[in-house]
C-alpha positions as a Markdown table, in Angstrom:
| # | Residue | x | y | z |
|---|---|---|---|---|
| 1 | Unk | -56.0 | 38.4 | -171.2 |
| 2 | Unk | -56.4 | 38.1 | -175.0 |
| 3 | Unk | -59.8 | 36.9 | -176.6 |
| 4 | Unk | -60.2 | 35.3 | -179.6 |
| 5 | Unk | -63.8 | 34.7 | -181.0 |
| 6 | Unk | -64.2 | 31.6 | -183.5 |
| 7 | Unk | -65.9 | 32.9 | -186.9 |
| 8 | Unk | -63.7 | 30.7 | -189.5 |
| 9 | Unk | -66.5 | 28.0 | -189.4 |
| 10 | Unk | -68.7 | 26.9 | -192.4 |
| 11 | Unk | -72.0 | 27.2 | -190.7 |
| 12 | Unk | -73.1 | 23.8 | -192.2 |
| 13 | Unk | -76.0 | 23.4 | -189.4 |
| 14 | Unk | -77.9 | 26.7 | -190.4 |
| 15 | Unk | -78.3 | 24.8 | -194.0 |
| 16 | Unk | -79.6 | 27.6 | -196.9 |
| 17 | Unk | -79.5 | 30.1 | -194.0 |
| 18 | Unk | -75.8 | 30.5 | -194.5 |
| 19 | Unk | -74.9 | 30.2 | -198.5 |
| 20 | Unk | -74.9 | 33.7 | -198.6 |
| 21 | Unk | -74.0 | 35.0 | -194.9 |
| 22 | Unk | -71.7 | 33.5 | -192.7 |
| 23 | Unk | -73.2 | 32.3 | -189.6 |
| 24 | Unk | -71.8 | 35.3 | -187.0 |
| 25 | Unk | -73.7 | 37.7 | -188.9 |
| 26 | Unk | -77.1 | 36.2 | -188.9 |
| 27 | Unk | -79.2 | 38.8 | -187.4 |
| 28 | Unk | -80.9 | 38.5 | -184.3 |
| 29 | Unk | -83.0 | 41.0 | -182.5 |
| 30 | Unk | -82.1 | 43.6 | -185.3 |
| 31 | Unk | -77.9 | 42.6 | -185.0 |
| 32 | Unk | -75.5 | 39.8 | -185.8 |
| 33 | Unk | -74.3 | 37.2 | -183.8 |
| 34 | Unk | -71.0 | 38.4 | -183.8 |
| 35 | Unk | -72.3 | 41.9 | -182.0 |
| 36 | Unk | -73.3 | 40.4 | -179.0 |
| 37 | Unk | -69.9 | 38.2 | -178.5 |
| 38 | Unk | -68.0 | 41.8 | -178.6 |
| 39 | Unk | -70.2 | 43.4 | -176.6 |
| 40 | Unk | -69.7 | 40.6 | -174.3 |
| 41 | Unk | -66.2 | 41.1 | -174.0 |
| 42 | Unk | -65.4 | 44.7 | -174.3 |
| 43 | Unk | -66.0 | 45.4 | -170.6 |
| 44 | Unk | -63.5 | 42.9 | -169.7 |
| 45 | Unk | -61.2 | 45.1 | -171.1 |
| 46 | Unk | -58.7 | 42.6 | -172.8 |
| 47 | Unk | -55.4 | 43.2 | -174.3 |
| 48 | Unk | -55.6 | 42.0 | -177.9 |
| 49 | Unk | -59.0 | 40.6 | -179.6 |
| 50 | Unk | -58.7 | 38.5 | -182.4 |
| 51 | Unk | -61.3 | 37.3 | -184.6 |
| 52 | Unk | -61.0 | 33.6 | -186.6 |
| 53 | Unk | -62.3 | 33.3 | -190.5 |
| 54 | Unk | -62.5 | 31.9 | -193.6 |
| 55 | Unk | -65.9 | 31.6 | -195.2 |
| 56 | Unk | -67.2 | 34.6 | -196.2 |
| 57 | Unk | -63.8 | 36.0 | -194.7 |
| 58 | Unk | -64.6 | 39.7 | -196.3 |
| 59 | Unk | -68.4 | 40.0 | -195.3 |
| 60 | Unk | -67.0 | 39.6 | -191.3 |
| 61 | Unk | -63.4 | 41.6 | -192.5 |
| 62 | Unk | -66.0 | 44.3 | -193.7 |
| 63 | Unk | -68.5 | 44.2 | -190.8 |
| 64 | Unk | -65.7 | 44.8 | -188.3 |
| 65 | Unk | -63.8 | 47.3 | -190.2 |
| 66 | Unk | -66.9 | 49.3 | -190.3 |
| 67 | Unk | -68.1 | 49.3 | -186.8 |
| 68 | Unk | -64.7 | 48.1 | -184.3 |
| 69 | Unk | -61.2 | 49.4 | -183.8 |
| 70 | Unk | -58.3 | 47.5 | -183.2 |
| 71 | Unk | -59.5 | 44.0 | -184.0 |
| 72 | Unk | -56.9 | 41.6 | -185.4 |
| 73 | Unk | -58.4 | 39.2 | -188.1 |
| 74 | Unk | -57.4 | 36.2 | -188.6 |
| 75 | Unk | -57.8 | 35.0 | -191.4 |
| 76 | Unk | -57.6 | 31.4 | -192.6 |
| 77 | Unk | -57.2 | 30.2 | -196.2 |
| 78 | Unk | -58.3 | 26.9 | -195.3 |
| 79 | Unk | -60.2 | 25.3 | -192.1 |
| 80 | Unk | -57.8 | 24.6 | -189.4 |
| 81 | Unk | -60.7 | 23.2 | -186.6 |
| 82 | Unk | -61.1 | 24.4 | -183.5 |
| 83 | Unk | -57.0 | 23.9 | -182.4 |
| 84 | Unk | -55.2 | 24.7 | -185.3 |
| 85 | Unk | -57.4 | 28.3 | -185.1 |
| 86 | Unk | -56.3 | 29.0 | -181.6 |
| 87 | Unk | -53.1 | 27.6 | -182.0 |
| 88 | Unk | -52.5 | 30.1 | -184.5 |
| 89 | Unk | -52.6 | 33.1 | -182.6 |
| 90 | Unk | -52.4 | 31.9 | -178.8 |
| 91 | Unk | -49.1 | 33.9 | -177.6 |
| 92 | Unk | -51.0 | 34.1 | -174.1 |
| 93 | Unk | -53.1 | 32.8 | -171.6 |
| 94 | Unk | -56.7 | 33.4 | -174.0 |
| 95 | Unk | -60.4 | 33.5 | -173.4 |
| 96 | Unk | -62.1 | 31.8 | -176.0 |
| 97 | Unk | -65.4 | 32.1 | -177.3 |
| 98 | Unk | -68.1 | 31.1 | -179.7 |
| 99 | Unk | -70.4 | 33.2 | -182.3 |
| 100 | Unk | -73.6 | 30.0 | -181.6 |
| 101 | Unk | -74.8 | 31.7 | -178.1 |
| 102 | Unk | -77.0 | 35.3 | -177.6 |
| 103 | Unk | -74.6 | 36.5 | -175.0 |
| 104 | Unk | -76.3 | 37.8 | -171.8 |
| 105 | Unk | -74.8 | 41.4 | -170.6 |
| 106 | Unk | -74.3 | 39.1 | -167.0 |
| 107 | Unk | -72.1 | 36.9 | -168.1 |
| 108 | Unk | -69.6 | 39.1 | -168.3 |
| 109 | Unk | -69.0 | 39.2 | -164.8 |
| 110 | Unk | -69.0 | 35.5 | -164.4 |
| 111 | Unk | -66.4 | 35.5 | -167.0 |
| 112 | Unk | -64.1 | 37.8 | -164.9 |
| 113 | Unk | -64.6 | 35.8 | -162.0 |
| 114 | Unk | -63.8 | 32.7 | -164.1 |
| 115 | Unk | -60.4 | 35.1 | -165.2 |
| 116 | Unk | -59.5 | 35.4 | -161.2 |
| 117 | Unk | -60.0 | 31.4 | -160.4 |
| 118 | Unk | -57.2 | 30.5 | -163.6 |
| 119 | Unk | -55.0 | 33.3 | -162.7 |
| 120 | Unk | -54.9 | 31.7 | -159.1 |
| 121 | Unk | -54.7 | 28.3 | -160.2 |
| 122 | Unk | -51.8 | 27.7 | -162.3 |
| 123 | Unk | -52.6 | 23.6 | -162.2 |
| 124 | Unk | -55.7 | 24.4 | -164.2 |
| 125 | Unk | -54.7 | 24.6 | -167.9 |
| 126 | Unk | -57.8 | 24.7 | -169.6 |
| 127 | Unk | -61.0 | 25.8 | -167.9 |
| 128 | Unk | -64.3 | 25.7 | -169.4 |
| 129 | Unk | -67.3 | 27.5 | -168.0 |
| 130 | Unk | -70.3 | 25.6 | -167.5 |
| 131 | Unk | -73.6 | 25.4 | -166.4 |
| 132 | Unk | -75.4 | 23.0 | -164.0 |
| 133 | Unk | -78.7 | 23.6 | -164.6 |
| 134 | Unk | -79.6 | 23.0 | -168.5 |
| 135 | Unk | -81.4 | 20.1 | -170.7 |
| 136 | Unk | -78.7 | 19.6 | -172.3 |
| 137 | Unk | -75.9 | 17.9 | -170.3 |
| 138 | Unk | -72.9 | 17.2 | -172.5 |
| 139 | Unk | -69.6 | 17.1 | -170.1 |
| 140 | Unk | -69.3 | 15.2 | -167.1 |
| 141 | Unk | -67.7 | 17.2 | -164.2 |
| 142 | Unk | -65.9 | 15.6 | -161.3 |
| 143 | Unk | -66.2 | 15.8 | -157.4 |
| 144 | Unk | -63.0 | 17.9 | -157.5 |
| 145 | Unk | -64.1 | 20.1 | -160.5 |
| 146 | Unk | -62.2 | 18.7 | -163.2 |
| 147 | Unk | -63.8 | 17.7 | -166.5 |
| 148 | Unk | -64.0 | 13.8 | -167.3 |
| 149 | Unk | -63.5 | 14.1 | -171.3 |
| 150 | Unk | -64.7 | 12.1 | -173.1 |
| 151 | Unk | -67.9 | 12.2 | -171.2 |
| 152 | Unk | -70.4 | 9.4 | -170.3 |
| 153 | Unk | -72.1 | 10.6 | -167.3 |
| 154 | Unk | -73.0 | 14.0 | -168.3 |
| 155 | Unk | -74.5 | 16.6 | -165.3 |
| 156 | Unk | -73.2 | 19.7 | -166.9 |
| 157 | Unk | -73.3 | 21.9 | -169.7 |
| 158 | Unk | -70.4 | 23.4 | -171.5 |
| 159 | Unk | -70.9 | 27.3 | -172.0 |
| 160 | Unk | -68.9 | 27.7 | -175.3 |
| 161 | Unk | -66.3 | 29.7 | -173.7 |
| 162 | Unk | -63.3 | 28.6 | -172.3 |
| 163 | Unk | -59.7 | 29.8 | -170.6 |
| 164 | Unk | -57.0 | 28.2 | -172.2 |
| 165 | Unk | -53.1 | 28.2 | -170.9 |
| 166 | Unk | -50.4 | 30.0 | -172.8 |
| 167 | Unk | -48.1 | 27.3 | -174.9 |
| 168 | Unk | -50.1 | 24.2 | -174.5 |
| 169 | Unk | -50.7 | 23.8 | -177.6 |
| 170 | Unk | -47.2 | 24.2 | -178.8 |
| 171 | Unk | -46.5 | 20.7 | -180.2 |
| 172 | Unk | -50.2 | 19.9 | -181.7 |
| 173 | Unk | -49.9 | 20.3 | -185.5 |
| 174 | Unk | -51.3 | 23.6 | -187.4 |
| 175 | Unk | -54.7 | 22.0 | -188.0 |
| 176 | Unk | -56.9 | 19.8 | -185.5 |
| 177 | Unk | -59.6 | 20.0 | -183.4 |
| 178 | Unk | -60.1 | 21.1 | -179.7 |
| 179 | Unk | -61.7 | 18.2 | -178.4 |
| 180 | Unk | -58.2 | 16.3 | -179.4 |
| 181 | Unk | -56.3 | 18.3 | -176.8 |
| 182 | Unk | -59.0 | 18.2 | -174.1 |
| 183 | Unk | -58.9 | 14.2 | -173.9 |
| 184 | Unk | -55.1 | 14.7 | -173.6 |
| 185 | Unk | -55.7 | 17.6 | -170.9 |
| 186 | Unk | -58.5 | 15.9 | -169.2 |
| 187 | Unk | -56.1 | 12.4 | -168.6 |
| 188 | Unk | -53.3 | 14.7 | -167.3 |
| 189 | Unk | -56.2 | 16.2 | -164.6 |
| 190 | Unk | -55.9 | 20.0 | -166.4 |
| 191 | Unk | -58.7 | 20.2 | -167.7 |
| 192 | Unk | -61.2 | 21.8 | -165.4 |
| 193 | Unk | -65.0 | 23.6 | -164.7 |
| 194 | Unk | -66.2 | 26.9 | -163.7 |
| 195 | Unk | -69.6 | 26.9 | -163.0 |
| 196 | Unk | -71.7 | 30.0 | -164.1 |
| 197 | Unk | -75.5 | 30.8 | -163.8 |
| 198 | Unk | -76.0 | 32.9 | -166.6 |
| 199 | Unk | -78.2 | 31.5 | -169.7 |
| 200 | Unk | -76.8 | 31.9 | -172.4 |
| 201 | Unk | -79.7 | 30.9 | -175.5 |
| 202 | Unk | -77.9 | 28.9 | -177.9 |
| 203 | Unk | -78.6 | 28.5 | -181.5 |
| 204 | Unk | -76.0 | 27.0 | -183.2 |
| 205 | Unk | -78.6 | 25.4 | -185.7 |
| 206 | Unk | -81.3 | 26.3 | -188.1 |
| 207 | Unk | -84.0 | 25.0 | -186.2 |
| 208 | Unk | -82.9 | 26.9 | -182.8 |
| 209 | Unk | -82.1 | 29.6 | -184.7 |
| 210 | Unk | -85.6 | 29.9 | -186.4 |
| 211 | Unk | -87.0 | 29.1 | -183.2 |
| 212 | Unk | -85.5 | 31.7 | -181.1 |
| 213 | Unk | -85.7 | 34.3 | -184.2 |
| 214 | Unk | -89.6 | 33.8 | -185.3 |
């Protein structure tokens, strides 16, 4: 397994909180975002990790140089979305993740066992963990577990981490967004759910984010 954690991103919904910091090192609970997504995945033991970036590229280039080993930026001169960012390093099948959530230690776990159900289901080639029990539905999953996209009738919530299939992004172009390829993948029945139980908080904006941190 290889993990790549998405950090190339503007940060436009934390407003004046991110002009001077990119949004994976806004501190939280006395560390940055970013922290808690490695410490997420360093148990899982993956082969390569690879982080995404591009504004404020050498504030996170310096923050992991300082405190990580064997990370693999990189970096991106200009914003490629969602796609174009995994597309550029995805050589194998990848677990990817997002800097918006405080990681729970738990999740983890659920994240191996996630690992197990796409390794034994080769149909599957993107799966997204999920969770059923939130306020904020935003994908609509099937009887059979696969993932209607787009989504209407919405009784599930997407995690911001997802497995994704070696080479199935081959022929997309070098810059686009992931949502493009999961309306493809959800027509072709591909695209699937894993449902987990952990809650992870998410504060992808400035009002969560001064919510949770004040």
């Amino acid at each position: 397994m290889d993990v790549l954690i998405l950090a190339a991103g503007l940060g436009t919904r934390m407003e004046e909180l991110t002009q001077d910091l990119p949004k994976p090192l806004l501190p939280v609970q006395g560390k940055p975002l970013l922290e808690y997504a490695f410490n997420l995945i360093q148990p899982l033991k993956p082969n390569q990790i690879y982080v995404n970036t591009h504004y404020h590229a050498k504030l996170i280039d310096s923050y992991i140089k300082k405190n990580y080993e064997n990370i693999h930026i990189s970096w991106e001169p200009e914003i490629l979305g969602t796609g174009g960012g995994i597309k550029k390093i995805h050589q194998n099948d990848l677990l990817v993740l997002n800097t918006d959530n405080i990681w729970t230690s738990q999740f983890t776990q659920e994240i191996e066992l996630a690992w197990q159900y796409f390794q034994n289901n080769q149909h599957i080639d993107n799966l997204l963990l999920t969770r059923r029990t939130s306020k904020s539905f935003d994908l609509e999953i099937l009887p059979d577990e696969s993932i209607q996209f787009p989504s209407k009738a919405c009784n599930a919530q997407f995690q911001g981490c997802h497995f994704i299939r070696q080479g199935v992004l081959r022929n997309y172009p070098e810059k686009f967004n992931i949502p493009t390829y999961w309306k493809k993948c959800s027509m072709e029945k591909k695209l699937f759910s894993f449902t987990t139980t952990a809650e992870n908080t998410h504060i992808g904006t400035k009002d969560l984010y001064l919510k949770y941190t004040n």
